[in-house]
Short mmCIF file of C-alpha atoms in Angstrom, two decimals:
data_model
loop_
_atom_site.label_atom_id
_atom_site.label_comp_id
_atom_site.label_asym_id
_atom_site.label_seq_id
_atom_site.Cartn_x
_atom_site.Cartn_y
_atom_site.Cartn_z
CA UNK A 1 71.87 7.52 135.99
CA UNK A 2 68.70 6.93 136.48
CA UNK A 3 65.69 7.02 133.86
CA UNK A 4 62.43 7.83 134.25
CA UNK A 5 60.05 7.01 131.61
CA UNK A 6 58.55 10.01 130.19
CA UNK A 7 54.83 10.68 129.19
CA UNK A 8 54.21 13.23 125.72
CA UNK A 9 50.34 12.74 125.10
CA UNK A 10 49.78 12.50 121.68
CA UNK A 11 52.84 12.26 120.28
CA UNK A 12 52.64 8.47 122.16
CA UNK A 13 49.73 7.45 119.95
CA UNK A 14 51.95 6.91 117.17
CA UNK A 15 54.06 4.47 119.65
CA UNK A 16 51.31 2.43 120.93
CA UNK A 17 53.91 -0.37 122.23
CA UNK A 18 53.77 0.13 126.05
CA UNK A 19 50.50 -1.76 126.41
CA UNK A 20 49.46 -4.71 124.90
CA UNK A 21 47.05 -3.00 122.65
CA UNK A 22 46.57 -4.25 118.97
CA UNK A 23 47.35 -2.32 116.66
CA UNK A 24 44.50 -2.16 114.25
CA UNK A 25 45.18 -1.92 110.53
CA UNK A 26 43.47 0.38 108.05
CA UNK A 27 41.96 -2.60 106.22
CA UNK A 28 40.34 -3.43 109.98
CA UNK A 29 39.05 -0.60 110.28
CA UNK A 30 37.60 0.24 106.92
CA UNK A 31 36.52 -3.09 107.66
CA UNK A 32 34.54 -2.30 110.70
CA UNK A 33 33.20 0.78 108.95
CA UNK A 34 31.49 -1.05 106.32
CA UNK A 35 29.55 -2.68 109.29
CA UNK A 36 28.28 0.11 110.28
CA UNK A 37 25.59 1.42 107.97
CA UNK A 38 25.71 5.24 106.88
CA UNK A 39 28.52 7.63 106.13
CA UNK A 40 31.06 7.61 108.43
CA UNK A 41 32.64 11.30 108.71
CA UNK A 42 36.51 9.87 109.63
CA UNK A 43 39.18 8.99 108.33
CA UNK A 44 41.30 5.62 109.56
CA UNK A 45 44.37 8.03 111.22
CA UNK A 46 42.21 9.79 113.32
CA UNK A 47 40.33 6.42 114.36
CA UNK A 48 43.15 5.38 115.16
CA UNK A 49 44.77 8.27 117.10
CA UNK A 50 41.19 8.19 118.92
CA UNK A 51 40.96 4.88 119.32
CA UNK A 52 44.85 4.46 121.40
CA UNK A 53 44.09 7.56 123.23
CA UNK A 54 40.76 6.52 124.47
CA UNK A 55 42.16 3.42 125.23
CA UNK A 56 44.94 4.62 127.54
CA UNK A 57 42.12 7.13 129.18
CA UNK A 58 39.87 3.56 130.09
CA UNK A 59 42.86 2.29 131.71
CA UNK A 60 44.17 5.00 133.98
CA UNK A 61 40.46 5.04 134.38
CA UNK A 62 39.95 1.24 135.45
CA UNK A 63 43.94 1.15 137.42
CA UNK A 64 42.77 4.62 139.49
CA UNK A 65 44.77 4.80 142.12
CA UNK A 66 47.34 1.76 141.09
CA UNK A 67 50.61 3.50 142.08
CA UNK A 68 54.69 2.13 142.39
CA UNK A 69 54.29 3.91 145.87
CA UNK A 70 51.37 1.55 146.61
CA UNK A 71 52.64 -1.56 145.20
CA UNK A 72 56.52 -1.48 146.23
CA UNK A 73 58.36 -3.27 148.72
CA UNK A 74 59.81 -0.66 150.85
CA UNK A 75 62.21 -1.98 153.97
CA UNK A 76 64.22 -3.90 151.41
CA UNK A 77 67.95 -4.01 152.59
CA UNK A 78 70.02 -2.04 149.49
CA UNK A 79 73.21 -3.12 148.09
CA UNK A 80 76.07 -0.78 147.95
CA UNK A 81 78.62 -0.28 145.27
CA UNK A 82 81.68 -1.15 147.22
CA UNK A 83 80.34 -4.25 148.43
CA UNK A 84 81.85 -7.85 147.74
CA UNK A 85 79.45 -10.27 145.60
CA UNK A 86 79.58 -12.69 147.98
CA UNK A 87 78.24 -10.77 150.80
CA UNK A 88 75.67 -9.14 148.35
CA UNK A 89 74.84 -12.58 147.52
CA UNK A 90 73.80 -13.17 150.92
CA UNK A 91 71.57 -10.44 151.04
CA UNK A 92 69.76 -11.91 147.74
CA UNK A 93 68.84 -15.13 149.63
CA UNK A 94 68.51 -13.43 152.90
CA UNK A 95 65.65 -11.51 151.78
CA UNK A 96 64.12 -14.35 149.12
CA UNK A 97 65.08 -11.59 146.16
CA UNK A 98 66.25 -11.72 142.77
CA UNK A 99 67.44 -8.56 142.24
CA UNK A 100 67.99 -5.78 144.76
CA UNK A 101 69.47 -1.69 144.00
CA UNK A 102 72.27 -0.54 144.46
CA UNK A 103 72.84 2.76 146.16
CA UNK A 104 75.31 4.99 146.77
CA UNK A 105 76.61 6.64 150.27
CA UNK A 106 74.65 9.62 149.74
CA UNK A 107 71.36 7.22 149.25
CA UNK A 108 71.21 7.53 145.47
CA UNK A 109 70.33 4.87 143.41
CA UNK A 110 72.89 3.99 141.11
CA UNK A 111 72.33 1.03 139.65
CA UNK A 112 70.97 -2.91 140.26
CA UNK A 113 72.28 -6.05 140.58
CA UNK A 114 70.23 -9.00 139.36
CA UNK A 115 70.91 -12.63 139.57
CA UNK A 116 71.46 -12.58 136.09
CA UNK A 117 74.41 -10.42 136.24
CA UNK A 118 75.46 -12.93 139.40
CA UNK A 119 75.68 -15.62 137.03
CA UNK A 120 77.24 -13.94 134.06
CA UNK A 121 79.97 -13.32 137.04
CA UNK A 122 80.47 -16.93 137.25
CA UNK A 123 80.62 -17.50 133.68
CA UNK A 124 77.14 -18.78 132.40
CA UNK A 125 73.69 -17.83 131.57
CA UNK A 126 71.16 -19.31 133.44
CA UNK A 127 70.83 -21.57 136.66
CA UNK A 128 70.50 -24.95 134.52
CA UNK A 129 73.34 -24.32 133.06
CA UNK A 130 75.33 -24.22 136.54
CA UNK A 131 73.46 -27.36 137.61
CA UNK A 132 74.49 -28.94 134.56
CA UNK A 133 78.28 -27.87 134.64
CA UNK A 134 78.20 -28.97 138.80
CA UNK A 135 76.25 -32.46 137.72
CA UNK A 136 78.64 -33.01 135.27
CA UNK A 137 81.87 -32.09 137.20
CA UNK A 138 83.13 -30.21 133.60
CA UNK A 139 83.83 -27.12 135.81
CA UNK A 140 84.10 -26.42 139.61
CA UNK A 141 82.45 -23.10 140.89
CA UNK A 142 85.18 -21.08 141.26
CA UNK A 143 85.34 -18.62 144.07
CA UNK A 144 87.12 -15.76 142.34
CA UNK A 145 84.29 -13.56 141.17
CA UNK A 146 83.10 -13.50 145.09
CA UNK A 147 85.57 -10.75 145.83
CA UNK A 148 84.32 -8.53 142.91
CA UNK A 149 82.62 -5.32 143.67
CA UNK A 150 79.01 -5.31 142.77
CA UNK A 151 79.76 -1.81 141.21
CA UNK A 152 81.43 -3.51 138.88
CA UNK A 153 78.68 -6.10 137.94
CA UNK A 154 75.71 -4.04 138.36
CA UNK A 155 73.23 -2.62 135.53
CA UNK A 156 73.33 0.77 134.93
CA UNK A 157 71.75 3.12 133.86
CA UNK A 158 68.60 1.37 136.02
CA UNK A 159 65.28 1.62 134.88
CA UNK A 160 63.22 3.46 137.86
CA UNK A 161 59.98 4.85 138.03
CA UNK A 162 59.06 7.54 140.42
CA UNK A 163 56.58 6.39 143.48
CA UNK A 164 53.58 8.27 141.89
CA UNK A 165 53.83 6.31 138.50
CA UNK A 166 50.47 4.47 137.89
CA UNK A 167 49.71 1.93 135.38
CA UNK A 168 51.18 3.03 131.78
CA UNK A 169 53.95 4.28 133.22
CA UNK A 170 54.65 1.13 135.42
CA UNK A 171 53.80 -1.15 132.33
CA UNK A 172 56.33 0.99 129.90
CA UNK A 173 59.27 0.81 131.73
CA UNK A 174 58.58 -3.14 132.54
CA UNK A 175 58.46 -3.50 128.67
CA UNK A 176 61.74 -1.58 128.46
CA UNK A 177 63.63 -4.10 130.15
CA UNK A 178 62.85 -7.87 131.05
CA UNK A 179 64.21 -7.32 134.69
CA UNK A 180 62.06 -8.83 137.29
CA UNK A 181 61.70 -5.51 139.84
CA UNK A 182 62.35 -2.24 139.48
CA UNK A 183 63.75 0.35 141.54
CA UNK A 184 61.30 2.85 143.14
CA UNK A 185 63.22 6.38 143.28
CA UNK A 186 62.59 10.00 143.70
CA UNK A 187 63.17 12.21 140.93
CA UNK A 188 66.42 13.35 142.62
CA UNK A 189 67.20 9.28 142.82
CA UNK A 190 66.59 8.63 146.27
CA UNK A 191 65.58 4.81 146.24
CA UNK A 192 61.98 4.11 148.23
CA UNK A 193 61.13 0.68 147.50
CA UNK A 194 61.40 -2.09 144.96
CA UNK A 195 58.50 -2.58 142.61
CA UNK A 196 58.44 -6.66 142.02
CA UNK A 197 57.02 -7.88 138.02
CA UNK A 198 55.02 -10.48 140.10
CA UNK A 199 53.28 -7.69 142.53
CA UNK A 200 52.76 -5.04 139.68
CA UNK A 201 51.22 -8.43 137.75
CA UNK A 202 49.07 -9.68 140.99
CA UNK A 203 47.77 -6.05 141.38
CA UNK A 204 46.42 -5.95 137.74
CA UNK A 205 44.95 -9.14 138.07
CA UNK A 206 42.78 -7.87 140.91
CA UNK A 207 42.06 -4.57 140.09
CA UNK A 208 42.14 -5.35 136.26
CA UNK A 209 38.99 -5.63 134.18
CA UNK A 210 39.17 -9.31 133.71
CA UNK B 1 61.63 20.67 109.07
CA UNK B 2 61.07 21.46 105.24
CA UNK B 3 60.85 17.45 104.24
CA UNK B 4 58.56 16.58 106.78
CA UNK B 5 56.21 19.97 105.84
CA UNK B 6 56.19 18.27 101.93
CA UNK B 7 55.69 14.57 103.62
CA UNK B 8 52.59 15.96 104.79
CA UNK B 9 51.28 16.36 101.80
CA UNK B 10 51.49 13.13 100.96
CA UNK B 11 48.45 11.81 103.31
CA UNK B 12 48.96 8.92 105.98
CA UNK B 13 45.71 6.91 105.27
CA UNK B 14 45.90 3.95 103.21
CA UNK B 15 42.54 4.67 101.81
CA UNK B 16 39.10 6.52 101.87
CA UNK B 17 36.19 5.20 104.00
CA UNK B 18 34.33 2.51 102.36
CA UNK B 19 31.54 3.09 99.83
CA UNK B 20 28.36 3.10 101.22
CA UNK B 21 25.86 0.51 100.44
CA UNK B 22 23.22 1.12 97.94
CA UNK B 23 20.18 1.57 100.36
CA UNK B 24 22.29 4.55 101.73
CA UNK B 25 22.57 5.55 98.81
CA UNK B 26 18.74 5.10 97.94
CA UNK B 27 17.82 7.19 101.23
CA UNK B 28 20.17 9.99 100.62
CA UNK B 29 18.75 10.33 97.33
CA UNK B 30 15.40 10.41 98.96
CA UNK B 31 16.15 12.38 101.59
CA UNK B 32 17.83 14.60 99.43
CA UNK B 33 14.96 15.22 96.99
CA UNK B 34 12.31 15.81 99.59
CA UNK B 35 14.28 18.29 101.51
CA UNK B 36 14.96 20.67 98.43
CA UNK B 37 11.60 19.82 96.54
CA UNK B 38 10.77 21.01 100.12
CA UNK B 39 12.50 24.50 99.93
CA UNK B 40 11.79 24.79 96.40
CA UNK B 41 7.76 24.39 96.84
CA UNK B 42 7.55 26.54 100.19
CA UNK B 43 9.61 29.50 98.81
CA UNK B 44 7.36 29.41 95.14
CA UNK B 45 4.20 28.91 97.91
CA UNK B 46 5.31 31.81 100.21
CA UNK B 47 7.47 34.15 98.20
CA UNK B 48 6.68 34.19 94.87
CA UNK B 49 5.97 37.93 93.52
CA UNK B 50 8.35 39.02 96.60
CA UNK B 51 12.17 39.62 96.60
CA UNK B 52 12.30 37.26 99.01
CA UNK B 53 13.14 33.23 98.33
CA UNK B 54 14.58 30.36 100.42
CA UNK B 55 16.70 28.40 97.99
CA UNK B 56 19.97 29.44 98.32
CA UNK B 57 23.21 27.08 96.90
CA UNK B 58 24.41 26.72 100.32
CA UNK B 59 21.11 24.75 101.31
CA UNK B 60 22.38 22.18 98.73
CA UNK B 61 25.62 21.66 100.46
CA UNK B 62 23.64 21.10 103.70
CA UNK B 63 21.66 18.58 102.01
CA UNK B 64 24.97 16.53 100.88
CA UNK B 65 25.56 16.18 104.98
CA UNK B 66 22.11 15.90 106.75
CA UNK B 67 21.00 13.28 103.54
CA UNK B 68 24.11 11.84 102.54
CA UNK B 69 26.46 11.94 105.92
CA UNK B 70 23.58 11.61 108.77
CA UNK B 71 26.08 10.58 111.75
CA UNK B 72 28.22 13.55 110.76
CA UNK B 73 29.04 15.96 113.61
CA UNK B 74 29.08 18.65 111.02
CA UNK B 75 25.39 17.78 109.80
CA UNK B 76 23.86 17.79 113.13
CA UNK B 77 20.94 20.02 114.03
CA UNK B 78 22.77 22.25 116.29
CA UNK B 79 25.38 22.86 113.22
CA UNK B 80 22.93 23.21 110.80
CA UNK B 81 20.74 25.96 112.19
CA UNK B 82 23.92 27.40 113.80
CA UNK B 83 26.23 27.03 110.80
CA UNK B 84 23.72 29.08 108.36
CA UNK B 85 22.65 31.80 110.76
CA UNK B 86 25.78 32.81 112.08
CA UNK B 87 27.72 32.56 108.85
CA UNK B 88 24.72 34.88 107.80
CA UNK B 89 25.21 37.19 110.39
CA UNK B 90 28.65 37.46 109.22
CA UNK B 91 28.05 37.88 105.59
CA UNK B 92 25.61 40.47 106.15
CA UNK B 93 27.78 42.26 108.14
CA UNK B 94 30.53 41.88 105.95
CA UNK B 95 28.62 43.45 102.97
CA UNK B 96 27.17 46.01 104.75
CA UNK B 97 30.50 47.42 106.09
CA UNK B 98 33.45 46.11 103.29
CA UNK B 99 31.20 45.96 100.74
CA UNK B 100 32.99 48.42 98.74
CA UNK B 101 35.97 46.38 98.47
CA UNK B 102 34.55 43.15 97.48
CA UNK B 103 37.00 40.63 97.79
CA UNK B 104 37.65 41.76 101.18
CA UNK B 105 34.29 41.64 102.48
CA UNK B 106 34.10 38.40 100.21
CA UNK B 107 37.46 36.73 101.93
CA UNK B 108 36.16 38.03 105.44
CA UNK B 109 32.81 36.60 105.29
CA UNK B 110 34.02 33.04 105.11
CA UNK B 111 36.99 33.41 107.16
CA UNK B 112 34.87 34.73 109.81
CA UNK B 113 32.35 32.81 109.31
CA UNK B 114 34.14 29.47 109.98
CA UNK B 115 36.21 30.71 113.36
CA UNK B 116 32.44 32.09 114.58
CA UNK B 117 31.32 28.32 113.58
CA UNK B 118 34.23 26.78 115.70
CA UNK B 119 33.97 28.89 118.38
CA UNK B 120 29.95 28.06 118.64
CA UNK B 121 30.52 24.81 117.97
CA UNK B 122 28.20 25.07 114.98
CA UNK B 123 30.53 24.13 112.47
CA UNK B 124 28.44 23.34 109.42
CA UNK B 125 30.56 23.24 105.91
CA UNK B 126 27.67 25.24 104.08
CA UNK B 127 28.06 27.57 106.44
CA UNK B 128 30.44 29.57 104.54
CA UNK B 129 28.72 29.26 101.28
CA UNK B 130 25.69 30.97 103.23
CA UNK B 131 28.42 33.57 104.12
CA UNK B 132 29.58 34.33 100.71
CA UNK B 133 26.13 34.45 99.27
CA UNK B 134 25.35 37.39 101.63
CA UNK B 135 27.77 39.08 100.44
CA UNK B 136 28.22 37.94 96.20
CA UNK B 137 24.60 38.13 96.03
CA UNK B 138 21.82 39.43 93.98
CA UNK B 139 20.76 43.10 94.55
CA UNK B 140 17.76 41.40 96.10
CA UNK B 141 19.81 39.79 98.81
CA UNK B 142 21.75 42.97 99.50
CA UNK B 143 18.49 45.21 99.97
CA UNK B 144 17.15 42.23 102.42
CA UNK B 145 19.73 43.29 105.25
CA UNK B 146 19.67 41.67 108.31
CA UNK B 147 16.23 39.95 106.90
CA UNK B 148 18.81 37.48 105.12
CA UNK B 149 19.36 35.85 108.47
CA UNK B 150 15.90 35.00 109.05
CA UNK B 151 14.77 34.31 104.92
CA UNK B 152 16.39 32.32 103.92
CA UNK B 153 19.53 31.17 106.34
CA UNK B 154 17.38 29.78 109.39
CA UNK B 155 13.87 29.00 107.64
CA UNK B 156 15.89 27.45 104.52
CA UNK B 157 17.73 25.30 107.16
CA UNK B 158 14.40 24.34 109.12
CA UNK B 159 12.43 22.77 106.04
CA UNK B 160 15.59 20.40 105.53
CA UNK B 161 15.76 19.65 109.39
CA UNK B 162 12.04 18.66 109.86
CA UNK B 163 12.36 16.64 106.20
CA UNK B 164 15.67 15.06 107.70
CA UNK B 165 13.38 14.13 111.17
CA UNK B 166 11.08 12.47 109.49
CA UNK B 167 12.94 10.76 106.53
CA UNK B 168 16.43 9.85 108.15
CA UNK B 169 14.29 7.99 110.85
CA UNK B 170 12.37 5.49 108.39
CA UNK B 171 15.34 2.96 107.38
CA UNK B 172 15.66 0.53 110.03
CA UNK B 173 19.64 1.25 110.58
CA UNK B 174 19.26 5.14 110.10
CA UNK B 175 19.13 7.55 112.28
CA UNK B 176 18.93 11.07 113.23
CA UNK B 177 20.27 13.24 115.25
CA UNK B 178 23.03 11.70 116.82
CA UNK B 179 22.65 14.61 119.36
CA UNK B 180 20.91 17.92 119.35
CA UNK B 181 22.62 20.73 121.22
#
């Protein structure tokens, strides 16, 4: 159910993706060789492979001590699977969030519920649309998808990282999936918190280099 | 398994570094020529009349890295004195005790030679030339014994360190060592 994203050292150098590093080309880099006067005793691969690994060692270096434990909501009132939309739409404006877990009886998370899936309950894709179908009186709301389970609705498999994630990790499974939090769970799947996009972005911003 | 073993072979770089410009190519050849006019006039100066000398092939190999590849890890001073006297050590040895089965003193020379290199972080290319001369070598080099180690695998090596000190350091954008030890 729930997936954690994993971490494999060098074989990741050849998959680069997770941050928004460039990826440099072998014409750059013989380029930036001829700059530099003299032999140089490497070859473009192994700049490369140095280059991405060094560059994921500066930022666990500069994001020390960035963790999901340290940047999650915790407190945050779960949904459960059973539970009608309607009342788990309450407890989206209730507590001013977008998306909220979903948890089982035995506090496991199983899943999450975004607004997104909300709407595609009611038939469209995005708030404007809704606006523009109420403004325009072409449809009334209709109440029948408010008895649905959120079970039913939810995403799952969820995207989760565990609370001792730091930066890559966080970063790869935001790029994974363009959900706006993300569950915070135990390996075992007990949910701890909700990492927000915004909070994991204000945190870089501080702590970042720039 | 067997498909990506033969992809291998195939290389992943586009291309080769860059060609160097011609002023490196000037100072290597500069560099190059001092070093083993170096050698050359110190062993006819010291050695002449002796069985003793101090140009050995190997030495040229060093010269291709400490004149030609300066920033090289493998041509820094710590590899190039390292490189030739433990690969020496080893090809001694290796005479001295396989001798009489020569291509197995020959093949352990430079395989042990290179793993004592990596081990000591002294890897130095030559190295294992130095290691195979100890052991394919004259009758002259035989009878020297451990005396190999010293003339000509760590004085050989010194002339073309103190030539590389002073020449590599001239050109405005050359340098050397990147590190010592």
């Amino acid at each position: 159910m729930i997936q954690h994203p994993t971490e494999t050292g060098f074989e990741r150098a050849a998959h680069p993706d997770e941050t928004a590093e460039i990826e440099l080309s072998d014409a750059d880099i013989l380029e930036a060789m001829r700059e530099i006067p003299g032999y140089l005793d490497i070859t473009t691969g192994d700049f490369r492979a140095l280059y991405h690994l060094a560059y994921r060692h500066a930022l666990d270096r500069l994001f020390q001590g960035l963790t999901a434990r340290r940047l999650m909501r915790d407190g945050i009132i779960a949904l459960r699977p059973e539970m009608r939309l309607a009342d788990a739409i309450a407890l989206f404006t209730g507590q001013g969030l977008k998306a909220l877990p979903v948890v089982a009886p035995d506090s496991r998370l199983v899943g999450i519920l975004t607004v997104t899936d909300v709407l595609r309950a009611f038939g469209v894709s995005d708030v404007l649309e809704l606006i523009e179908q109420q403004l325009t009186a072409s449809r009334v709301l209709g109440a029948a998808p408010c008895d649905q389970a959120v079970a039913r609705l939810m995403t799952t498999p969820v995207v989760s990282v565990p609370p001792d994630a730091g930066f890559r990790p966080i970063l790869a499974a935001f790029n994974r999936h363009p959900g706006r939090a993300m569950p915070v769970a135990t390996v075992t799947g007990e949910l701890l918190g909700l990492l927000l996009r915004k909070d994991f972005m204000t945190a870089c911003h501080l702590e970042g280099p720039g | 398994m067997m498909q990506d073993y033969f992809k291998k072979m195939r290389g992943t770089a586009q291309s080769a570094p860059p060609r160097v410009s011609h002023a490196e190519v000037i100072w290597s050849w500069i560099g190059a020529f001092l070093g083993i006019a170096a050698v050359a006039w110190l062993s006819h100066l010291l050695f002449t009349g002796t069985d003793l000398t101090l140009t050995i092939g190997s030495l040229g190999a060093s010269a291709v890295l400490v004149y030609g590849a300066v920033r090289s890890p493998l041509a820094q001073p710590r590899n190039l004195i390292g490189g030739h006297v433990v690969s020496a050590l080893v090809g001694v040895t290796a005479w001295q005790w396989l001798g009489g089965d020569p291509w197995l003193a020959q093949s352990v020379a430079v395989a042990t030679a290179i793993a004592l290199m990596h081990l000591t972080r002294t890897l130095h290319p030559p190295g294992g030339a130095t290691a195979l001369i100890a052991v394919i070598g004259s009758e002259e080099v035989h009878a020297l014994g451990y005396l190999f180690v010293l003339i000509p695998a760590t004085l050989g090596p010194l002339v073309l360190l103190l030539v590389a000190l002073i020449v590599n350091n001239i050109p405005a954008n050359r340098r050397y060592p990147e590190v010592w030890l």
